[in-house]
Amino acid sequence: MSDPAWPPLNTLKTGLACRCPRCGQGPLLKGFLTIRESCPKCGLDYGFADPADGPAFFGMSLVGVIGMVAFMGFEFTVHPPVWVHMVVTLPLLTLGCLAVLRPLKGWLVAEQYIHKAEQAQFSSVGGHGEGSPWKTRRKS
């Protein structure tokens, strides 16, 4: 699956730590969410990495489900006024979503590397090629 000099690593461990998916040593991100050009340790080019909106989707879903359970438990046991939810619950949900973005992005990039994911490329299966009744023919 990969180069024998670089045995496959645990994608969950290296991804959640935001480390290089090949060597597990170099940092994957610079700043908060920007993917580096390459690994400073092993030189792996991170050009393949494109997790797009995956980390945000999974993060909001995960935090949303856990947050709603906590919100309902808090609401049904304490019965706080609405302003308490605005001051407590909303910032906690926001911080929760921001806290999981980096680890989820690292994990998705590690999965892309291990599974050699790339952008889909579509090609014709030949149904509309030469001789097909669906292809318009020009009369000369």
PDB file of C-alpha atoms in Angstrom:
ATOM      1  CA  MET A   1       0.000   0.000   0.000  1.00  0.00           C
ATOM      2  CA  SER A   2       2.838   2.414   0.763  1.00  0.00           C
ATOM      3  CA  ASP A   3       6.599   2.727   0.557  1.00  0.00           C
ATOM      4  CA  PRO A   4       8.343   0.018   2.661  1.00  0.00           C
ATOM      5  CA  ALA A   5      10.573   2.722   4.168  1.00  0.00           C
ATOM      6  CA  TRP A   6       7.425   4.274   5.620  1.00  0.00           C
ATOM      7  CA  PRO A   7       5.141   1.590   7.089  1.00  0.00           C
ATOM      8  CA  PRO A   8       1.461   2.567   7.399  1.00  0.00           C
ATOM      9  CA  LEU A   9       0.665   4.406  10.616  1.00  0.00           C
ATOM     10  CA  ASN A  10      -2.532   4.505  12.630  1.00  0.00           C
ATOM     11  CA  THR A  11      -4.584   7.213  10.893  1.00  0.00           C
ATOM     12  CA  LEU A  12      -6.583   8.008  14.003  1.00  0.00           C
ATOM     13  CA  LYS A  13      -3.488   8.502  16.162  1.00  0.00           C
ATOM     14  CA  THR A  14      -1.493  10.574  13.670  1.00  0.00           C
ATOM     15  CA  GLY A  15      -4.548  12.432  12.369  1.00  0.00           C
ATOM     16  CA  LEU A  16      -5.900  13.515  15.736  1.00  0.00           C
ATOM     17  CA  ALA A  17      -2.398  14.655  16.696  1.00  0.00           C
ATOM     18  CA  CYS A  18      -2.207  16.650  13.407  1.00  0.00           C
ATOM     19  CA  ARG A  19       1.019  14.907  12.400  1.00  0.00           C
ATOM     20  CA  CYS A  20       2.325  13.827   9.003  1.00  0.00           C
ATOM     21  CA  PRO A  21       0.404  10.752   7.789  1.00  0.00           C
ATOM     22  CA  ARG A  22       3.600   9.165   6.397  1.00  0.00           C
ATOM     23  CA  CYS A  23       6.221   9.639   9.131  1.00  0.00           C
ATOM     24  CA  GLY A  24       4.030  10.646  12.081  1.00  0.00           C
ATOM     25  CA  GLN A  25       6.635  13.207  13.180  1.00  0.00           C
ATOM     26  CA  GLY A  26       6.250  16.403  11.192  1.00  0.00           C
ATOM     27  CA  PRO A  27       3.407  18.850  11.771  1.00  0.00           C
ATOM     28  CA  LEU A  28       0.532  18.749   9.287  1.00  0.00           C
ATOM     29  CA  LEU A  29      -0.906  22.200   9.905  1.00  0.00           C
ATOM     30  CA  LYS A  30       0.494  25.691  10.167  1.00  0.00           C
ATOM     31  CA  GLY A  31      -1.651  28.196  11.979  1.00  0.00           C
ATOM     32  CA  PHE A  32      -5.101  27.047  13.002  1.00  0.00           C
ATOM     33  CA  LEU A  33      -6.347  25.178   9.915  1.00  0.00           C
ATOM     34  CA  THR A  34      -3.891  25.803   7.052  1.00  0.00           C
ATOM     35  CA  ILE A  35      -2.267  22.674   5.630  1.00  0.00           C
ATOM     36  CA  ARG A  36       1.498  22.968   5.108  1.00  0.00           C
ATOM     37  CA  GLU A  37       3.059  22.587   1.661  1.00  0.00           C
ATOM     38  CA  SER A  38       5.077  19.549   2.773  1.00  0.00           C
ATOM     39  CA  CYS A  39       6.301  17.698   5.827  1.00  0.00           C
ATOM     40  CA  PRO A  40       9.470  19.259   7.281  1.00  0.00           C
ATOM     41  CA  LYS A  41      10.656  15.832   8.529  1.00  0.00           C
ATOM     42  CA  CYS A  42      10.115  13.422   5.618  1.00  0.00           C
ATOM     43  CA  GLY A  43       9.327  15.815   2.757  1.00  0.00           C
ATOM     44  CA  LEU A  44       5.886  14.389   1.914  1.00  0.00           C
ATOM     45  CA  ASP A  45       4.084  16.802  -0.414  1.00  0.00           C
ATOM     46  CA  TYR A  46       0.671  17.605   1.059  1.00  0.00           C
ATOM     47  CA  GLY A  47      -0.718  18.566  -2.359  1.00  0.00           C
ATOM     48  CA  PHE A  48      -3.035  15.546  -2.231  1.00  0.00           C
ATOM     49  CA  ALA A  49      -4.753  16.824   0.927  1.00  0.00           C
ATOM     50  CA  ASP A  50      -8.161  18.361   0.383  1.00  0.00           C
ATOM     51  CA  PRO A  51     -10.574  17.579   3.214  1.00  0.00           C
ATOM     52  CA  ALA A  52     -12.865  20.441   2.031  1.00  0.00           C
ATOM     53  CA  ASP A  53     -15.829  20.884   4.397  1.00  0.00           C
ATOM     54  CA  GLY A  54     -15.526  17.420   5.954  1.00  0.00           C
ATOM     55  CA  PRO A  55     -14.056  18.569   9.290  1.00  0.00           C
ATOM     56  CA  ALA A  56     -16.730  21.243   9.718  1.00  0.00           C
ATOM     57  CA  PHE A  57     -19.542  18.826   8.865  1.00  0.00           C
ATOM     58  CA  PHE A  58     -18.338  16.055  11.164  1.00  0.00           C
ATOM     59  CA  GLY A  59     -17.467  18.521  13.914  1.00  0.00           C
ATOM     60  CA  MET A  60     -20.862  20.219  13.877  1.00  0.00           C
ATOM     61  CA  SER A  61     -22.619  16.853  13.732  1.00  0.00           C
ATOM     62  CA  LEU A  62     -20.637  15.407  16.615  1.00  0.00           C
ATOM     63  CA  VAL A  63     -20.835  18.496  18.815  1.00  0.00           C
ATOM     64  CA  GLY A  64     -24.460  19.058  17.802  1.00  0.00           C
ATOM     65  CA  VAL A  65     -25.616  15.621  18.953  1.00  0.00           C
ATOM     66  CA  ILE A  66     -23.642  15.707  22.200  1.00  0.00           C
ATOM     67  CA  GLY A  67     -24.563  19.364  22.730  1.00  0.00           C
ATOM     68  CA  MET A  68     -28.288  18.731  22.232  1.00  0.00           C
ATOM     69  CA  VAL A  69     -28.260  15.905  24.778  1.00  0.00           C
ATOM     70  CA  ALA A  70     -26.478  18.170  27.269  1.00  0.00           C
ATOM     71  CA  PHE A  71     -28.771  21.104  26.402  1.00  0.00           C
ATOM     72  CA  MET A  72     -31.926  19.036  26.957  1.00  0.00           C
ATOM     73  CA  GLY A  73     -30.589  17.576  30.194  1.00  0.00           C
ATOM     74  CA  PHE A  74     -29.760  21.080  31.432  1.00  0.00           C
ATOM     75  CA  GLU A  75     -33.126  22.454  30.301  1.00  0.00           C
ATOM     76  CA  PHE A  76     -35.241  19.689  31.823  1.00  0.00           C
ATOM     77  CA  THR A  77     -33.408  19.555  35.163  1.00  0.00           C
ATOM     78  CA  VAL A  78     -32.566  23.209  35.889  1.00  0.00           C
ATOM     79  CA  HIS A  79     -35.179  25.087  33.786  1.00  0.00           C
ATOM     80  CA  PRO A  80     -32.965  28.157  33.262  1.00  0.00           C
ATOM     81  CA  PRO A  81     -34.200  31.323  31.536  1.00  0.00           C
ATOM     82  CA  VAL A  82     -33.367  31.808  27.847  1.00  0.00           C
ATOM     83  CA  TRP A  83     -30.588  34.327  28.549  1.00  0.00           C
ATOM     84  CA  VAL A  84     -28.663  31.628  30.454  1.00  0.00           C
ATOM     85  CA  HIS A  85     -28.629  29.481  27.314  1.00  0.00           C
ATOM     86  CA  MET A  86     -27.395  32.453  25.294  1.00  0.00           C
ATOM     87  CA  VAL A  87     -24.593  33.125  27.768  1.00  0.00           C
ATOM     88  CA  VAL A  88     -23.624  29.524  28.563  1.00  0.00           C
ATOM     89  CA  THR A  89     -24.889  27.029  25.993  1.00  0.00           C
ATOM     90  CA  LEU A  90     -24.216  28.947  22.775  1.00  0.00           C
ATOM     91  CA  PRO A  91     -20.553  29.749  23.608  1.00  0.00           C
ATOM     92  CA  LEU A  92     -19.952  26.153  24.742  1.00  0.00           C
ATOM     93  CA  LEU A  93     -21.306  24.794  21.453  1.00  0.00           C
ATOM     94  CA  THR A  94     -19.185  27.270  19.487  1.00  0.00           C
ATOM     95  CA  LEU A  95     -16.028  26.387  21.421  1.00  0.00           C
ATOM     96  CA  GLY A  96     -16.788  22.684  21.028  1.00  0.00           C
ATOM     97  CA  CYS A  97     -17.064  23.020  17.246  1.00  0.00           C
ATOM     98  CA  LEU A  98     -13.812  24.994  17.050  1.00  0.00           C
ATOM     99  CA  ALA A  99     -12.002  22.542  19.335  1.00  0.00           C
ATOM    100  CA  VAL A 100     -12.648  19.515  17.110  1.00  0.00           C
ATOM    101  CA  LEU A 101     -11.824  21.150  13.741  1.00  0.00           C
ATOM    102  CA  ARG A 102      -8.038  20.626  13.853  1.00  0.00           C
ATOM    103  CA  PRO A 103      -8.096  16.963  14.945  1.00  0.00           C
ATOM    104  CA  LEU A 104     -10.830  16.096  12.454  1.00  0.00           C
ATOM    105  CA  LYS A 105      -8.956  17.828   9.630  1.00  0.00           C
ATOM    106  CA  GLY A 106      -5.791  15.916  10.519  1.00  0.00           C
ATOM    107  CA  TRP A 107      -7.691  12.629  10.629  1.00  0.00           C
ATOM    108  CA  LEU A 108      -9.348  13.204   7.243  1.00  0.00           C
ATOM    109  CA  VAL A 109      -6.012  14.097   5.613  1.00  0.00           C
ATOM    110  CA  ALA A 110      -4.436  10.945   7.101  1.00  0.00           C
ATOM    111  CA  GLU A 111      -7.302   8.857   5.704  1.00  0.00           C
ATOM    112  CA  GLN A 112      -6.865  10.486   2.287  1.00  0.00           C
ATOM    113  CA  TYR A 113      -3.168   9.587   2.332  1.00  0.00           C
ATOM    114  CA  ILE A 114      -3.633   5.968   3.418  1.00  0.00           C
ATOM    115  CA  HIS A 115      -6.470   5.306   0.960  1.00  0.00           C
ATOM    116  CA  LYS A 116      -4.821   7.300  -1.853  1.00  0.00           C
ATOM    117  CA  ALA A 117      -7.965   9.384  -2.279  1.00  0.00           C
ATOM    118  CA  GLU A 118      -8.036  11.814  -5.144  1.00  0.00           C
ATOM    119  CA  GLN A 119     -10.518  13.893  -7.044  1.00  0.00           C
ATOM    120  CA  ALA A 120     -12.947  11.866  -9.135  1.00  0.00           C
ATOM    121  CA  GLN A 121     -12.276  11.714 -12.854  1.00  0.00           C
ATOM    122  CA  PHE A 122     -15.088  10.665 -15.100  1.00  0.00           C
ATOM    123  CA  SER A 123     -14.626   9.111 -18.503  1.00  0.00           C
ATOM    124  CA  SER A 124     -17.070   7.888 -21.107  1.00  0.00           C
ATOM    125  CA  VAL A 125     -17.878   4.201 -21.041  1.00  0.00           C
ATOM    126  CA  GLY A 126     -18.279   4.264 -24.811  1.00  0.00           C
ATOM    127  CA  GLY A 127     -22.062   4.509 -24.989  1.00  0.00           C
ATOM    128  CA  HIS A 128     -21.982   7.717 -27.008  1.00  0.00           C
ATOM    129  CA  GLY A 129     -18.895   7.175 -29.126  1.00  0.00           C
ATOM    130  CA  GLU A 130     -18.543   6.574 -32.850  1.00  0.00           C
ATOM    131  CA  GLY A 131     -21.420   4.598 -34.315  1.00  0.00           C
ATOM    132  CA  SER A 132     -23.830   5.418 -31.507  1.00  0.00           C
ATOM    133  CA  PRO A 133     -27.345   6.404 -32.572  1.00  0.00           C
ATOM    134  CA  TRP A 134     -27.231   9.134 -29.940  1.00  0.00           C
ATOM    135  CA  LYS A 135     -24.317  10.934 -31.520  1.00  0.00           C
ATOM    136  CA  THR A 136     -25.367  13.571 -34.011  1.00  0.00           C
ATOM    137  CA  ARG A 137     -23.976  12.914 -37.413  1.00  0.00           C
ATOM    138  CA  ARG A 138     -23.104  15.661 -39.810  1.00  0.00           C
ATOM    139  CA  LYS A 139     -23.799  15.080 -43.418  1.00  0.00           C
ATOM    140  CA  SER A 140     -21.080  16.262 -45.726  1.00  0.00           C
TER     141      SER A 140
END
